[in-house]
C-alpha positions as semicolon CSV with decimal commas, in nm:
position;residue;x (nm);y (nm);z (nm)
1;X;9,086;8,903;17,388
2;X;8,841;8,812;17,152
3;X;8,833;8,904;16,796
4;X;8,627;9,206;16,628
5;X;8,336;9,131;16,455
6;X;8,191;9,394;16,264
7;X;7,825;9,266;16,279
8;X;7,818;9,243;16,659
9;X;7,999;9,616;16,642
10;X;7,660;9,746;16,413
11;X;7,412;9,561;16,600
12;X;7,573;9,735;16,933
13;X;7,585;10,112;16,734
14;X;7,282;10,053;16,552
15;X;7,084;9,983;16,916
16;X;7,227;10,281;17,031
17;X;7,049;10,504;16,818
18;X;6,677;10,610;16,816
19;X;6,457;10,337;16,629
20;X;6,360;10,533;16,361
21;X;6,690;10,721;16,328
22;X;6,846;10,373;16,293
23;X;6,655;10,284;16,023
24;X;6,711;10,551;15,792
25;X;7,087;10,423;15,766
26;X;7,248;10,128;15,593
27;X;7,494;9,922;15,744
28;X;7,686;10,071;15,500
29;X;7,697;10,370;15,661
30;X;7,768;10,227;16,027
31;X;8,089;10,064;15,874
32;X;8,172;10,378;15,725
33;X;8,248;10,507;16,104
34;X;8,404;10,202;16,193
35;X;8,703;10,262;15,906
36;X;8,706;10,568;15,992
37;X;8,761;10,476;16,360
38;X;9,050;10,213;16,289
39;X;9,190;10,504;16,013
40;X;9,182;10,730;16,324
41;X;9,384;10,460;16,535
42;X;9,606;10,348;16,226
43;X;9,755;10,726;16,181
44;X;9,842;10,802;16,558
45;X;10,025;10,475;16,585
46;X;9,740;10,321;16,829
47;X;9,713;9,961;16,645
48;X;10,069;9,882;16,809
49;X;10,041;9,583;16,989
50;X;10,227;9,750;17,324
51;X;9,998;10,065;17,277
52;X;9,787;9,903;17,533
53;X;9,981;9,985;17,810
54;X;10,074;10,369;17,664
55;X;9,744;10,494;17,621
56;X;9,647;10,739;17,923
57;X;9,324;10,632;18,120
58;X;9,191;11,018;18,110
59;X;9,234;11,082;17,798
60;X;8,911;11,108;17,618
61;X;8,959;10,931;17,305
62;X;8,557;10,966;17,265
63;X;8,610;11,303;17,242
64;X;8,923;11,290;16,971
65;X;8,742;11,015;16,769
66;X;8,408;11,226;16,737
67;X;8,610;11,513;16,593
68;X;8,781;11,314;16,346
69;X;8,493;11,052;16,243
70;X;8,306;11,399;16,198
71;X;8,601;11,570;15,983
72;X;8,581;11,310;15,771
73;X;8,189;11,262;15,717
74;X;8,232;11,617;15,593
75;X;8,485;11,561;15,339
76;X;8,266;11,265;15,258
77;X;8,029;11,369;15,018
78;X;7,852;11,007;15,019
79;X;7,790;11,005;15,367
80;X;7,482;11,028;15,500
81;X;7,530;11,034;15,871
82;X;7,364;11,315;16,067
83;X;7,685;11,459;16,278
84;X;7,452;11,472;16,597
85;X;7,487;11,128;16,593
86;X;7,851;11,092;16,566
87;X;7,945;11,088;16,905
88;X;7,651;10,797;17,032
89;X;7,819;10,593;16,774
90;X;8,163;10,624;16,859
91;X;8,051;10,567;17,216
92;X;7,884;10,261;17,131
93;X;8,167;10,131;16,934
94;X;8,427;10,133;17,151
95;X;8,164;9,965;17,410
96;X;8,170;9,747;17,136
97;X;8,589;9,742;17,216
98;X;8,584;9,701;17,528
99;X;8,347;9,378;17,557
100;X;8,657;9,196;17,341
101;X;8,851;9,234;17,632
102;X;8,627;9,066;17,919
């Protein structure tokens, strides 16, 4: 497995938006769903080296990670992230995931 790198993990997200929605947000920003993407894994016990082998194949942790990364933009009053965009970005960041294991 390779190691995370959080510039290849924006430059993955950021390609995954529109053009000109991508440019209307920092990199700042992108990270900002990133933490809040490892927070999501660090409170239901998922950075657990066996977790691996626990998680279910059909669940659709897309789907949980959408509704939390957009929970928390909303508490977030700095944030700047249109939620619409939430879920292309979570999809492209576990993409981003899944290359470190090839």
């Amino acid at each position: 497995m390779n190691e995370f790198d959080e510039n290849k993990a924006l430059k993955l997200m950021r390609a995954s938006l529109p053009a000109d929605v991508a440019a209307t947000y920092d990199d700042d920003e992108l990270l900002n769903v990133i933490d809040m993407i490892w927070d999501y894994y660090e409170e239901n016990g998922m950075l657990e080296i066996d977790m691996e082998d626990e998680i279910d194949e059909d669940e659709d942790i897309a789907a949980d990670l959408t509704d939390y990364v957009t929970r928390m933009l909303r508490k977030d009053k700095g944030a700047k992230l249109d939620p619409q965009y939430v879920r292309v970005l979570v999809e492209a960041e576990l993409e981003y995931e899944a290359s470190l294991e090839e």
